[in-house]
């Protein structure tokens, strides 16, 4: 499990570093904005679209599990051929796509939810769960364990506040000032 995660991290880091080395400080967060028109841009766009079709259902899995339990009454993980659960997942994916298409500035709005959600789920909650786990094993933590855990949680709060402020700033620039940038 950890080897796979480390491999994914290294692949993504290598991809990001390669983009930065290739394009320098003008690298856009959305890689297709950095590419010139032509076959490469089309190929990368198609691959990103296919990756999105695979990734979005994974990201909405917790949401789909809540639907399964609350509305469909399922208590076990559904199989691939169980129509009602898979239908709810397909509907949720289509709904997300429709919202992304019709809501103006959806990318900017999703940056705020990403800033809040990713920092909470990536730093704050794991840090607090790790503290809880360690407290169960040994009720008296050493000073460096407190520093480590609260540094991790504090970093999560810092990232959440910083990214939220930056996202709101971009929304203000784009919506109120009609600022159009080549990269978002």
Short mmCIF file of N, CA and C in Angstrom, two decimals:
data_model
loop_
_atom_site.label_atom_id
_atom_site.label_comp_id
_atom_site.label_asym_id
_atom_site.label_seq_id
_atom_site.Cartn_x
_atom_site.Cartn_y
_atom_site.Cartn_z
N UNK A 1 0.83 -1.20 0.00
CA UNK A 1 0.00 0.00 0.00
C UNK A 1 0.87 1.25 0.00
N UNK A 2 1.85 1.34 0.88
CA UNK A 2 2.69 2.51 0.97
C UNK A 2 3.61 2.63 -0.24
N UNK A 3 4.07 1.52 -0.79
CA UNK A 3 4.92 1.57 -1.98
C UNK A 3 4.15 2.15 -3.16
N UNK A 4 2.89 1.76 -3.29
CA UNK A 4 2.08 2.28 -4.39
C UNK A 4 1.88 3.79 -4.24
N UNK A 5 1.61 4.23 -3.01
CA UNK A 5 1.43 5.65 -2.77
C UNK A 5 2.71 6.43 -3.05
N UNK A 6 3.83 5.88 -2.63
CA UNK A 6 5.11 6.54 -2.88
C UNK A 6 5.40 6.59 -4.37
N UNK A 7 5.08 5.51 -5.09
CA UNK A 7 5.26 5.51 -6.54
C UNK A 7 4.41 6.55 -7.22
N UNK A 8 3.15 6.68 -6.79
CA UNK A 8 2.26 7.70 -7.36
C UNK A 8 2.80 9.09 -7.07
N UNK A 9 3.26 9.30 -5.84
CA UNK A 9 3.81 10.61 -5.47
C UNK A 9 5.02 10.94 -6.33
N UNK A 10 5.93 9.97 -6.48
CA UNK A 10 7.14 10.22 -7.27
C UNK A 10 6.81 10.49 -8.73
N UNK A 11 5.84 9.76 -9.29
CA UNK A 11 5.46 9.98 -10.69
C UNK A 11 4.88 11.38 -10.87
N UNK A 12 4.01 11.79 -9.95
CA UNK A 12 3.42 13.13 -10.06
C UNK A 12 4.47 14.22 -9.84
N UNK A 13 5.36 14.01 -8.88
CA UNK A 13 6.43 14.98 -8.63
C UNK A 13 7.34 15.11 -9.85
N UNK A 14 7.69 13.97 -10.45
CA UNK A 14 8.53 13.99 -11.65
C UNK A 14 7.83 14.72 -12.79
N UNK A 15 6.54 14.48 -12.94
CA UNK A 15 5.76 15.16 -13.99
C UNK A 15 5.76 16.67 -13.76
N UNK A 16 5.55 17.09 -12.51
CA UNK A 16 5.54 18.51 -12.19
C UNK A 16 6.89 19.16 -12.38
N UNK A 17 7.95 18.48 -11.94
CA UNK A 17 9.30 19.02 -12.10
C UNK A 17 9.66 19.13 -13.57
N UNK A 18 9.29 18.13 -14.36
CA UNK A 18 9.57 18.17 -15.80
C UNK A 18 8.86 19.35 -16.45
N UNK A 19 7.61 19.59 -16.07
CA UNK A 19 6.88 20.74 -16.61
C UNK A 19 7.53 22.05 -16.22
N UNK A 20 7.97 22.15 -14.98
CA UNK A 20 8.60 23.39 -14.53
C UNK A 20 9.94 23.62 -15.23
N UNK A 21 10.73 22.55 -15.37
CA UNK A 21 12.02 22.67 -16.05
C UNK A 21 11.80 23.03 -17.52
N UNK A 22 10.75 22.48 -18.14
CA UNK A 22 10.49 22.75 -19.55
C UNK A 22 10.00 24.17 -19.80
N UNK A 23 9.13 24.67 -18.92
CA UNK A 23 8.48 25.95 -19.17
C UNK A 23 8.89 27.05 -18.19
N UNK A 24 9.64 26.73 -17.15
CA UNK A 24 10.11 27.73 -16.20
C UNK A 24 8.98 28.31 -15.37
N UNK A 25 9.13 29.58 -15.02
CA UNK A 25 8.14 30.26 -14.17
C UNK A 25 6.81 30.48 -14.86
N UNK A 26 6.72 30.26 -16.16
CA UNK A 26 5.47 30.46 -16.89
C UNK A 26 4.61 29.21 -16.94
N UNK A 27 4.96 28.20 -16.15
CA UNK A 27 4.21 26.95 -16.13
C UNK A 27 2.86 27.19 -15.47
N UNK A 28 1.80 26.81 -16.15
CA UNK A 28 0.45 26.96 -15.62
C UNK A 28 0.10 25.74 -14.76
N UNK A 29 -0.78 25.95 -13.81
CA UNK A 29 -1.24 24.83 -12.99
C UNK A 29 -1.96 23.81 -13.85
N UNK A 30 -2.71 24.27 -14.82
CA UNK A 30 -3.36 23.39 -15.79
C UNK A 30 -2.38 23.23 -16.94
N UNK A 31 -1.79 22.07 -17.06
CA UNK A 31 -0.67 21.85 -17.97
C UNK A 31 -1.04 22.14 -19.43
N UNK A 32 -2.27 21.92 -19.82
CA UNK A 32 -2.65 22.15 -21.21
C UNK A 32 -2.59 23.62 -21.58
N UNK A 33 -2.64 24.51 -20.60
CA UNK A 33 -2.53 25.95 -20.90
C UNK A 33 -1.09 26.31 -21.26
N UNK A 34 -0.11 25.50 -20.85
CA UNK A 34 1.29 25.76 -21.16
C UNK A 34 1.70 25.21 -22.52
N UNK A 35 0.91 24.30 -23.07
CA UNK A 35 1.27 23.66 -24.33
C UNK A 35 0.80 24.48 -25.52
N UNK A 36 1.57 24.39 -26.60
CA UNK A 36 1.18 25.06 -27.84
C UNK A 36 0.13 24.22 -28.55
N UNK A 37 -0.65 24.88 -29.40
CA UNK A 37 -1.68 24.17 -30.16
C UNK A 37 -1.02 23.11 -31.03
N UNK A 38 -1.70 21.96 -31.13
CA UNK A 38 -1.16 20.90 -31.97
C UNK A 38 -1.45 19.53 -31.39
N UNK A 39 -0.75 18.56 -31.90
CA UNK A 39 -0.99 17.17 -31.52
C UNK A 39 -0.67 16.86 -30.07
N UNK A 40 0.38 17.46 -29.54
CA UNK A 40 0.75 17.19 -28.15
C UNK A 40 -0.33 17.68 -27.20
N UNK A 41 -0.81 18.88 -27.46
CA UNK A 41 -1.86 19.43 -26.59
C UNK A 41 -3.12 18.59 -26.67
N UNK A 42 -3.48 18.15 -27.85
CA UNK A 42 -4.66 17.30 -28.02
C UNK A 42 -4.48 15.97 -27.30
N UNK A 43 -3.31 15.36 -27.45
CA UNK A 43 -3.05 14.07 -26.81
C UNK A 43 -3.09 14.20 -25.29
N UNK A 44 -2.48 15.25 -24.75
CA UNK A 44 -2.48 15.46 -23.30
C UNK A 44 -3.91 15.72 -22.82
N UNK A 45 -4.67 16.50 -23.58
CA UNK A 45 -6.06 16.78 -23.20
C UNK A 45 -6.90 15.50 -23.18
N UNK A 46 -6.72 14.64 -24.16
CA UNK A 46 -7.46 13.38 -24.22
C UNK A 46 -7.07 12.49 -23.04
N UNK A 47 -5.76 12.43 -22.72
CA UNK A 47 -5.32 11.61 -21.59
C UNK A 47 -5.86 12.15 -20.27
N UNK A 48 -5.89 13.48 -20.12
CA UNK A 48 -6.45 14.07 -18.90
C UNK A 48 -7.95 13.79 -18.79
N UNK A 49 -8.65 13.81 -19.92
CA UNK A 49 -10.07 13.50 -19.91
C UNK A 49 -10.31 12.05 -19.48
N UNK A 50 -9.53 11.14 -20.03
CA UNK A 50 -9.68 9.72 -19.66
C UNK A 50 -9.32 9.53 -18.18
N UNK A 51 -8.26 10.19 -17.72
CA UNK A 51 -7.88 10.09 -16.31
C UNK A 51 -9.00 10.63 -15.42
N UNK A 52 -9.65 11.70 -15.85
CA UNK A 52 -10.76 12.26 -15.06
C UNK A 52 -11.91 11.28 -14.95
N UNK A 53 -12.19 10.55 -16.03
CA UNK A 53 -13.26 9.57 -15.99
C UNK A 53 -12.96 8.46 -14.98
N UNK A 54 -11.69 8.19 -14.76
CA UNK A 54 -11.31 7.16 -13.80
C UNK A 54 -11.22 7.74 -12.38
N UNK A 55 -10.73 8.96 -12.26
CA UNK A 55 -10.47 9.56 -10.94
C UNK A 55 -11.74 10.05 -10.26
N UNK A 56 -12.64 10.68 -11.01
CA UNK A 56 -13.84 11.27 -10.39
C UNK A 56 -14.66 10.24 -9.62
N UNK A 57 -14.92 9.05 -10.16
CA UNK A 57 -15.66 8.08 -9.34
C UNK A 57 -14.93 7.69 -8.05
N UNK A 58 -13.60 7.68 -8.07
CA UNK A 58 -12.86 7.39 -6.84
C UNK A 58 -13.02 8.51 -5.83
N UNK A 59 -13.03 9.75 -6.31
CA UNK A 59 -13.16 10.88 -5.41
C UNK A 59 -14.55 10.99 -4.81
N UNK A 60 -15.55 10.53 -5.53
CA UNK A 60 -16.90 10.61 -4.98
C UNK A 60 -17.31 9.32 -4.26
N UNK A 61 -16.35 8.41 -4.06
CA UNK A 61 -16.67 7.15 -3.40
C UNK A 61 -17.29 7.35 -2.01
N UNK A 62 -16.73 8.23 -1.15
CA UNK A 62 -17.38 8.42 0.16
C UNK A 62 -18.81 8.94 0.03
N UNK A 63 -19.02 9.84 -0.92
CA UNK A 63 -20.36 10.36 -1.18
C UNK A 63 -21.29 9.24 -1.65
N UNK A 64 -20.77 8.40 -2.56
CA UNK A 64 -21.58 7.28 -3.06
C UNK A 64 -21.87 6.27 -1.97
N UNK A 65 -20.94 6.08 -1.05
CA UNK A 65 -21.19 5.14 0.04
C UNK A 65 -22.28 5.66 0.97
N UNK A 66 -22.31 6.96 1.19
CA UNK A 66 -23.39 7.55 2.00
C UNK A 66 -24.73 7.35 1.31
N UNK A 67 -24.76 7.55 -0.01
CA UNK A 67 -26.00 7.31 -0.77
C UNK A 67 -26.42 5.85 -0.63
N UNK A 68 -25.44 4.94 -0.77
CA UNK A 68 -25.75 3.51 -0.65
C UNK A 68 -26.37 3.18 0.70
N UNK A 69 -25.80 3.71 1.75
CA UNK A 69 -26.28 3.35 3.10
C UNK A 69 -27.56 4.08 3.48
N UNK A 70 -27.62 5.37 3.20
CA UNK A 70 -28.78 6.16 3.66
C UNK A 70 -30.02 5.97 2.79
N UNK A 71 -29.82 6.06 1.48
CA UNK A 71 -30.98 6.09 0.59
C UNK A 71 -31.32 4.73 -0.01
N UNK A 72 -30.31 3.90 -0.24
CA UNK A 72 -30.57 2.60 -0.85
C UNK A 72 -30.63 1.47 0.18
N UNK A 73 -30.20 1.75 1.41
CA UNK A 73 -30.26 0.76 2.48
C UNK A 73 -29.25 -0.36 2.36
N UNK A 74 -28.20 -0.17 1.59
CA UNK A 74 -27.18 -1.20 1.43
C UNK A 74 -26.23 -1.18 2.62
N UNK A 75 -25.87 -2.35 3.13
CA UNK A 75 -24.94 -2.43 4.24
C UNK A 75 -23.61 -3.06 3.83
N UNK A 76 -23.57 -3.72 2.67
CA UNK A 76 -22.34 -4.30 2.16
C UNK A 76 -21.91 -3.55 0.91
N UNK A 77 -20.63 -3.62 0.62
CA UNK A 77 -20.10 -2.99 -0.56
C UNK A 77 -20.73 -3.63 -1.80
N UNK A 78 -21.31 -2.84 -2.70
CA UNK A 78 -21.98 -3.43 -3.86
C UNK A 78 -20.99 -4.01 -4.87
N UNK A 79 -21.47 -4.96 -5.64
CA UNK A 79 -20.66 -5.55 -6.70
C UNK A 79 -20.77 -4.66 -7.94
N UNK A 80 -19.95 -4.97 -8.94
CA UNK A 80 -19.99 -4.19 -10.17
C UNK A 80 -21.31 -4.32 -10.90
N UNK A 81 -21.99 -5.42 -10.71
CA UNK A 81 -23.21 -5.67 -11.46
C UNK A 81 -24.47 -5.33 -10.69
N UNK A 82 -24.35 -4.73 -9.53
CA UNK A 82 -25.50 -4.33 -8.74
C UNK A 82 -26.00 -2.99 -9.28
N UNK A 83 -27.14 -3.01 -9.95
CA UNK A 83 -27.60 -1.88 -10.74
C UNK A 83 -27.89 -0.64 -9.91
N UNK A 84 -28.57 -0.76 -8.79
CA UNK A 84 -28.98 0.45 -8.07
C UNK A 84 -27.80 1.25 -7.54
N UNK A 85 -26.80 0.61 -6.97
CA UNK A 85 -25.64 1.34 -6.44
C UNK A 85 -24.81 1.95 -7.56
N UNK A 86 -24.57 1.20 -8.61
CA UNK A 86 -23.79 1.73 -9.72
C UNK A 86 -24.53 2.84 -10.45
N UNK A 87 -25.84 2.75 -10.51
CA UNK A 87 -26.63 3.81 -11.12
C UNK A 87 -26.49 5.11 -10.33
N UNK A 88 -26.46 5.01 -9.00
CA UNK A 88 -26.29 6.22 -8.20
C UNK A 88 -24.90 6.83 -8.41
N UNK A 89 -23.90 6.00 -8.60
CA UNK A 89 -22.55 6.51 -8.86
C UNK A 89 -22.47 7.20 -10.22
N UNK A 90 -23.09 6.58 -11.21
CA UNK A 90 -23.10 7.18 -12.55
C UNK A 90 -23.86 8.50 -12.53
N UNK A 91 -24.99 8.55 -11.85
CA UNK A 91 -25.75 9.79 -11.75
C UNK A 91 -24.96 10.88 -11.03
N UNK A 92 -24.25 10.52 -9.97
CA UNK A 92 -23.44 11.50 -9.24
C UNK A 92 -22.33 12.04 -10.12
N UNK A 93 -21.69 11.17 -10.92
CA UNK A 93 -20.63 11.62 -11.82
C UNK A 93 -21.17 12.55 -12.89
N UNK A 94 -22.31 12.19 -13.48
CA UNK A 94 -22.93 13.04 -14.50
C UNK A 94 -23.35 14.38 -13.90
N UNK A 95 -23.90 14.35 -12.69
CA UNK A 95 -24.31 15.59 -12.02
C UNK A 95 -23.10 16.51 -11.79
N UNK A 96 -21.98 15.93 -11.36
CA UNK A 96 -20.76 16.74 -11.15
C UNK A 96 -20.29 17.36 -12.48
N UNK A 97 -20.36 16.60 -13.54
CA UNK A 97 -19.96 17.12 -14.84
C UNK A 97 -20.87 18.24 -15.32
N UNK A 98 -22.18 18.09 -15.11
CA UNK A 98 -23.13 19.13 -15.51
C UNK A 98 -22.90 20.40 -14.70
N UNK A 99 -22.69 20.26 -13.41
CA UNK A 99 -22.43 21.43 -12.57
C UNK A 99 -21.15 22.12 -13.02
N UNK A 100 -20.09 21.35 -13.30
CA UNK A 100 -18.83 21.94 -13.75
C UNK A 100 -19.00 22.67 -15.07
N UNK A 101 -19.88 22.19 -15.92
CA UNK A 101 -20.07 22.82 -17.23
C UNK A 101 -20.89 24.11 -17.13
N UNK A 102 -21.94 24.11 -16.32
CA UNK A 102 -22.86 25.23 -16.33
C UNK A 102 -22.57 26.31 -15.29
N UNK A 103 -21.88 26.00 -14.22
CA UNK A 103 -21.62 27.01 -13.18
C UNK A 103 -20.46 27.88 -13.64
N UNK A 104 -20.70 29.20 -13.74
CA UNK A 104 -19.59 30.08 -14.17
C UNK A 104 -18.50 30.12 -13.09
N UNK A 105 -17.27 30.16 -13.54
CA UNK A 105 -16.10 30.20 -12.66
C UNK A 105 -16.05 28.99 -11.72
N UNK A 106 -16.49 27.87 -12.20
CA UNK A 106 -16.50 26.66 -11.38
C UNK A 106 -15.09 26.28 -10.93
N UNK A 107 -14.11 26.46 -11.79
CA UNK A 107 -12.73 26.14 -11.44
C UNK A 107 -12.24 26.98 -10.28
N UNK A 108 -12.62 28.25 -10.29
CA UNK A 108 -12.22 29.12 -9.19
C UNK A 108 -12.94 28.75 -7.90
N UNK A 109 -14.21 28.40 -8.01
CA UNK A 109 -14.96 27.99 -6.82
C UNK A 109 -14.44 26.67 -6.27
N UNK A 110 -14.07 25.77 -7.16
CA UNK A 110 -13.55 24.48 -6.69
C UNK A 110 -12.18 24.64 -6.04
N UNK A 111 -11.47 25.72 -6.37
CA UNK A 111 -10.19 25.97 -5.71
C UNK A 111 -10.39 26.23 -4.22
N UNK A 112 -11.48 26.91 -3.88
CA UNK A 112 -11.76 27.16 -2.46
C UNK A 112 -12.10 25.86 -1.75
N UNK A 113 -12.97 25.06 -2.34
CA UNK A 113 -13.31 23.79 -1.69
C UNK A 113 -12.09 22.87 -1.64
N UNK A 114 -11.24 22.94 -2.65
CA UNK A 114 -10.02 22.14 -2.63
C UNK A 114 -9.06 22.60 -1.55
N UNK A 115 -8.94 23.92 -1.38
CA UNK A 115 -8.05 24.45 -0.34
C UNK A 115 -8.51 24.02 1.04
N UNK A 116 -9.80 24.09 1.26
CA UNK A 116 -10.32 23.73 2.58
C UNK A 116 -10.33 22.20 2.75
N UNK A 117 -10.90 21.51 1.78
CA UNK A 117 -11.05 20.06 1.90
C UNK A 117 -9.74 19.31 1.91
N UNK A 118 -8.83 19.66 1.00
CA UNK A 118 -7.56 18.93 0.92
C UNK A 118 -6.69 19.17 2.14
N UNK A 119 -6.68 20.39 2.67
CA UNK A 119 -5.85 20.62 3.85
C UNK A 119 -6.44 19.95 5.08
N UNK A 120 -7.77 19.94 5.17
CA UNK A 120 -8.39 19.27 6.31
C UNK A 120 -8.17 17.76 6.22
N UNK A 121 -8.44 17.19 5.04
CA UNK A 121 -8.31 15.74 4.88
C UNK A 121 -6.86 15.27 4.76
N UNK A 122 -5.97 16.15 4.30
CA UNK A 122 -4.59 15.75 4.09
C UNK A 122 -3.67 16.01 5.26
N UNK A 123 -3.98 17.01 6.09
CA UNK A 123 -3.07 17.37 7.18
C UNK A 123 -3.74 17.36 8.55
N UNK A 124 -4.86 18.03 8.67
CA UNK A 124 -5.45 18.25 9.99
C UNK A 124 -6.01 16.96 10.57
N UNK A 125 -6.90 16.30 9.83
CA UNK A 125 -7.51 15.06 10.33
C UNK A 125 -6.46 13.96 10.57
N UNK A 126 -5.52 13.71 9.62
CA UNK A 126 -4.52 12.68 9.92
C UNK A 126 -3.67 13.00 11.15
N UNK A 127 -3.33 14.28 11.34
CA UNK A 127 -2.56 14.64 12.52
C UNK A 127 -3.32 14.38 13.80
N UNK A 128 -4.59 14.75 13.82
CA UNK A 128 -5.40 14.53 15.02
C UNK A 128 -5.66 13.04 15.25
N UNK A 129 -5.86 12.28 14.17
CA UNK A 129 -6.04 10.83 14.32
C UNK A 129 -4.76 10.16 14.82
N UNK A 130 -3.61 10.65 14.35
CA UNK A 130 -2.34 10.10 14.82
C UNK A 130 -2.16 10.39 16.31
N UNK A 131 -2.54 11.58 16.74
CA UNK A 131 -2.46 11.91 18.17
C UNK A 131 -3.36 10.99 18.97
N UNK A 132 -4.57 10.77 18.49
CA UNK A 132 -5.51 9.88 19.17
C UNK A 132 -4.95 8.45 19.25
N UNK A 133 -4.36 7.98 18.15
CA UNK A 133 -3.79 6.63 18.12
C UNK A 133 -2.65 6.50 19.13
N UNK A 134 -1.78 7.50 19.14
CA UNK A 134 -0.65 7.46 20.08
C UNK A 134 -1.12 7.55 21.53
N UNK A 135 -2.17 8.33 21.78
CA UNK A 135 -2.70 8.46 23.14
C UNK A 135 -3.30 7.13 23.63
N UNK A 136 -3.86 6.35 22.72
CA UNK A 136 -4.38 5.04 23.11
C UNK A 136 -3.26 4.08 23.49
N UNK A 137 -2.15 4.16 22.76
CA UNK A 137 -1.02 3.29 23.04
C UNK A 137 -0.29 3.70 24.31
N UNK A 138 -0.10 5.01 24.47
CA UNK A 138 0.61 5.53 25.63
C UNK A 138 -0.02 6.87 26.00
N UNK A 139 -0.77 6.93 27.10
CA UNK A 139 -1.48 8.16 27.46
C UNK A 139 -0.59 9.37 27.69
N UNK A 140 0.70 9.14 27.94
CA UNK A 140 1.62 10.26 28.16
C UNK A 140 2.56 10.34 26.95
N UNK A 141 2.34 11.36 26.13
CA UNK A 141 3.19 11.56 24.96
C UNK A 141 4.44 12.34 25.34
N UNK A 142 5.52 12.06 24.62
CA UNK A 142 6.75 12.82 24.83
C UNK A 142 6.60 14.20 24.19
N UNK A 143 7.43 15.13 24.58
CA UNK A 143 7.30 16.51 24.12
C UNK A 143 7.46 16.61 22.61
N UNK A 144 8.38 15.82 22.04
CA UNK A 144 8.61 15.91 20.60
C UNK A 144 7.44 15.35 19.81
N UNK A 145 6.68 14.42 20.39
CA UNK A 145 5.49 13.92 19.71
C UNK A 145 4.41 15.00 19.63
N UNK A 146 4.26 15.76 20.72
CA UNK A 146 3.32 16.89 20.70
C UNK A 146 3.74 17.92 19.65
N UNK A 147 5.03 18.24 19.63
CA UNK A 147 5.53 19.23 18.67
C UNK A 147 5.32 18.74 17.25
N UNK A 148 5.63 17.48 16.99
CA UNK A 148 5.49 16.92 15.65
C UNK A 148 4.03 16.94 15.19
N UNK A 149 3.15 16.46 16.04
CA UNK A 149 1.73 16.37 15.66
C UNK A 149 1.13 17.76 15.49
N UNK A 150 1.37 18.65 16.44
CA UNK A 150 0.76 19.97 16.33
C UNK A 150 1.41 20.82 15.25
N UNK A 151 2.66 20.55 14.90
CA UNK A 151 3.28 21.22 13.75
C UNK A 151 2.59 20.79 12.46
N UNK A 152 2.31 19.50 12.37
CA UNK A 152 1.63 18.97 11.19
C UNK A 152 0.23 19.57 11.06
N UNK A 153 -0.50 19.60 12.16
CA UNK A 153 -1.85 20.17 12.16
C UNK A 153 -1.79 21.67 11.91
N UNK A 154 -0.83 22.36 12.53
CA UNK A 154 -0.67 23.79 12.31
C UNK A 154 -0.33 24.11 10.87
N UNK A 155 0.52 23.28 10.25
CA UNK A 155 0.84 23.46 8.84
C UNK A 155 -0.42 23.30 7.99
N UNK A 156 -1.27 22.36 8.35
CA UNK A 156 -2.54 22.17 7.63
C UNK A 156 -3.42 23.40 7.72
N UNK A 157 -3.52 23.98 8.90
CA UNK A 157 -4.31 25.21 9.05
C UNK A 157 -3.69 26.36 8.25
N UNK A 158 -2.36 26.46 8.28
CA UNK A 158 -1.68 27.50 7.51
C UNK A 158 -1.96 27.37 6.02
N UNK A 159 -1.82 26.16 5.50
CA UNK A 159 -2.09 25.91 4.07
C UNK A 159 -3.55 26.21 3.74
N UNK A 160 -4.46 25.81 4.62
CA UNK A 160 -5.88 26.05 4.37
C UNK A 160 -6.17 27.54 4.28
N UNK A 161 -5.65 28.31 5.22
CA UNK A 161 -5.91 29.76 5.22
C UNK A 161 -5.24 30.42 4.02
N UNK A 162 -3.99 30.08 3.77
CA UNK A 162 -3.26 30.68 2.65
C UNK A 162 -3.92 30.40 1.32
N UNK A 163 -4.25 29.15 1.07
CA UNK A 163 -4.85 28.78 -0.22
C UNK A 163 -6.26 29.33 -0.37
N UNK A 164 -7.01 29.42 0.71
CA UNK A 164 -8.34 30.01 0.64
C UNK A 164 -8.24 31.49 0.31
N UNK A 165 -7.34 32.20 0.95
CA UNK A 165 -7.16 33.64 0.67
C UNK A 165 -6.71 33.84 -0.77
N UNK A 166 -5.78 33.00 -1.24
CA UNK A 166 -5.32 33.13 -2.62
C UNK A 166 -6.45 32.85 -3.61
N UNK A 167 -7.29 31.86 -3.31
CA UNK A 167 -8.41 31.55 -4.19
C UNK A 167 -9.42 32.68 -4.23
N UNK A 168 -9.73 33.25 -3.07
CA UNK A 168 -10.66 34.38 -3.02
C UNK A 168 -10.08 35.57 -3.78
N UNK A 169 -8.79 35.81 -3.65
CA UNK A 169 -8.13 36.89 -4.37
C UNK A 169 -8.25 36.69 -5.88
N UNK A 170 -8.06 35.45 -6.35
CA UNK A 170 -8.20 35.18 -7.78
C UNK A 170 -9.63 35.39 -8.24
N UNK A 171 -10.59 34.98 -7.44
CA UNK A 171 -12.00 35.19 -7.80
C UNK A 171 -12.29 36.67 -7.92
N UNK A 172 -11.81 37.47 -6.98
CA UNK A 172 -12.04 38.92 -7.04
C UNK A 172 -11.41 39.51 -8.29
N UNK A 173 -10.18 39.10 -8.61
CA UNK A 173 -9.51 39.61 -9.81
C UNK A 173 -10.25 39.24 -11.08
N UNK A 174 -10.72 38.02 -11.16
CA UNK A 174 -11.36 37.55 -12.39
C UNK A 174 -12.77 38.10 -12.53
N UNK A 175 -13.57 38.04 -11.47
CA UNK A 175 -14.97 38.41 -11.56
C UNK A 175 -15.17 39.92 -11.51
N UNK A 176 -14.64 40.58 -10.50
CA UNK A 176 -14.89 42.01 -10.32
C UNK A 176 -14.07 42.89 -11.25
N UNK A 177 -12.83 42.54 -11.48
CA UNK A 177 -11.93 43.39 -12.24
C UNK A 177 -11.82 42.96 -13.69
N UNK A 178 -12.54 41.93 -14.08
CA UNK A 178 -12.47 41.38 -15.44
C UNK A 178 -11.04 41.06 -15.85
N UNK A 179 -10.27 40.59 -14.91
CA UNK A 179 -8.88 40.24 -15.17
C UNK A 179 -8.85 38.87 -15.81
N UNK A 180 -8.23 38.78 -16.95
CA UNK A 180 -8.11 37.50 -17.63
C UNK A 180 -6.64 37.12 -17.65
N UNK A 181 -6.32 36.03 -17.01
CA UNK A 181 -4.94 35.56 -16.98
C UNK A 181 -4.81 34.33 -17.87
N UNK A 182 -3.60 34.07 -18.30
CA UNK A 182 -3.40 32.87 -19.11
C UNK A 182 -3.39 31.62 -18.26
N UNK A 183 -3.14 31.77 -16.98
CA UNK A 183 -3.11 30.61 -16.07
C UNK A 183 -4.02 30.89 -14.88
N UNK A 184 -4.71 29.85 -14.44
CA UNK A 184 -5.53 30.00 -13.22
C UNK A 184 -5.03 29.05 -12.18
#
